[in-house]
Every structure is written in C-alpha cells, then in structure tokens.
Steps between C-alpha positions, in 0.01 A plus 500: 500500500272823450309355229435175701379711785252692295386174338423358837295827581326461168395145592369604833297777317352245251394286805314786651331578165383144440244339751612154410875589520438675821309203651788263389768732640316534822483113529869482423594770746285330768683169443834674507411667825379170646833329387699806645319443835581132521865576415532760780317254738202559737556661843363303796266686730659654804468311833342693794842537639623659164203720482583635839841602380350707201490836666876491590579370146295774350706750683817340365365526146405851552857577572669282220241541240310825536235627259659606172799265517418335171474830323836609637653179406358507140631866480844396617536192272241472228543852359885476479464151345230614246722807421801289439298239277343775300810681488674203355222468239532872391889454477483177316201522271625246231248231593218744484597610143546149392136431601375805327687448178501126492871498426719235686661625809826375389483743194443809731714442795817614335362820342590734789308678769435801292365333196269279722368800692444706181318197340296454802411870517343457162314171561393594853535871591332450843732211613668662775196675634289182480782309689495755770124492528484121514768515784310758703162321458644164575654625829188687607265212428715240682549740792116553527452114493768447771337796710167346468602142615723643778240501787452121433877425492542699827230289666663169368822636642352561844359149496838346398665684794241382736559125394870541514563712815382486857331772667814559705712523181245725326518724814874521482493586130258783562715626794806500265296692230453774753871566522674735252707202354197268510270769338760546226542130438120451475456776246778356280452128565264446185654779280850367528412199290436745224825700549715521192780315683263187539357531154833526334607177677196335360634557149720213568228257519396482131855427370531232772163343402607511134825343574330228679222447242691218297563295828138558583364359163750204532369429851148530400555255208651247745223508755237476235672240272338201654139638465278405206491769209167663438302308230320608193130410441607225242715330750220429729312179525146474368389497864686808590378678196155428589545612857675825387201565264247454768694721748553774249153474337660483163459258211797267445529615135546868622763400746689310227471794268641735780820293557718700254408825701595317832820369350598853378417636852720248655765588261465864582536415867819317454649793295403733774695281754204351681 
C-alpha cells in the first residue's frame, strides 16, 4: 500500500515535470471534474421567495456549521483513521517487505513478526518514520483542502435550507438555537456524524456489501442478458467500418490492426468485474 501511494505521487510529479504530460493530465482532470459535476447534479437558481429566506437560513448555518467545522471534523475522524491505518501498516509490514524483496507474500507471512521487522529494518530503516510522515502530511493537506472549500459548502447549505424551509420554520430553528439545549444541539449536529459510535457502526457496511456482491453480479447479468454484446471491428459490416473510420478519422487498416488491443482491453475489463 505504501509503495503504491508513493508510486502515485511519483506519477503526479512526472506530470508536473513534463509539459505534454501536464497538459494531458489537466485535460483528464477537467473531464473528471465535469463528470463529477454532472454526477452530483446542477442546482437550480433560487426563486425570489427562496432568496428572501437566505438571511434566516444563513443564521441557521452559522449555528450548525460555524467556521472551522471541517477542520474539527477532520481532526476528530481523519487523524484517528490515518493513525489506525498507518499503525496497522507498521505492525504488519509483510506486504512492504514482499514488494521490496520481490519474494512471494506466501513465503514471508509465516516467518513471524520479529523476523519480518528485522528484515524490513535492513531493507528500509526509515519505514516507520516515513509511514508517520505520510499520515501527518495526508491529514494536513486534506484538512487544508476541506477548510478551503468550507465557505462554499456553507453557502450551499444555506441555499438548501432556504429551499427546504419556510421563513417561519427558519425563525423557529434560530429561536431554538438560542436556548441552551438548542445551542448544544447546533454545535454537535454536524460533528455527531463523525462520532466514533457512528463511524464504528459504518464498519458494518463493507461486509454487508461484500456479502451482497454475488447476488448483485447475478442480478446485473440478468438485466443485461437480452442486450447485444459489444462487437469487435471484424464483426462490423463494411458500411459500419467505413462509418467508424470516418468518425474516428482513422484508416480502416489501422482500426483492423488495433483489434487485438481492443480485445485484450475487453478481456481485462471482464476479469476486473466490469
């Protein structure tokens, strides 16, 4: 895991160092951001009535999501989470040793913690310190990003309250937040979702999803069974080949020669469960 993380960082660094790679990366990132925006949907402009509710809605948000909430949430959840992950990596470094030595994991896993730790100390004396620094840097940078986007999130939250609540309801909420109980609730209303009690309950999600996966794969197979399978270039009619050539701006011979690569990609997708 650690090596993969460093490899990803190295790729990012190489993109920065190469103008062409940087340009391609920027284009890819822009497309990904556009796709993400479409996935989350586009908010409709507020009506005049909703705009009039914004001042009361902003007061609500000031109570339930004051400045610095993201930083506190990250400190309460992200830091312990990273400590746990990195701690597990330090305590179970067999995978890292396997990557460094090239030895199969199966040959190392039964050697005992002492032997693994001693061997890793020779191969990578800075392993523990590097792991600690990666955790600290990751938490800090993610917290910085979340803090940077917090004002925009708070604005969006205020608009959402203006859409979903009437002025009278917003005034009642703000009046409640002036009471001791209301003030306490407002201060904890967002942070409570990051409470260890809630987060530990979420640990049940992954096992449930994994248990459901065979049924999901079977159901997907059933609902797509009647659909035509994707075709290879050689399976197209002459008219379709000519049309594809014109659309892509590629010679038909080039498309025909590329078919093994397309077939290999399709095979990899099937192996990956797509």
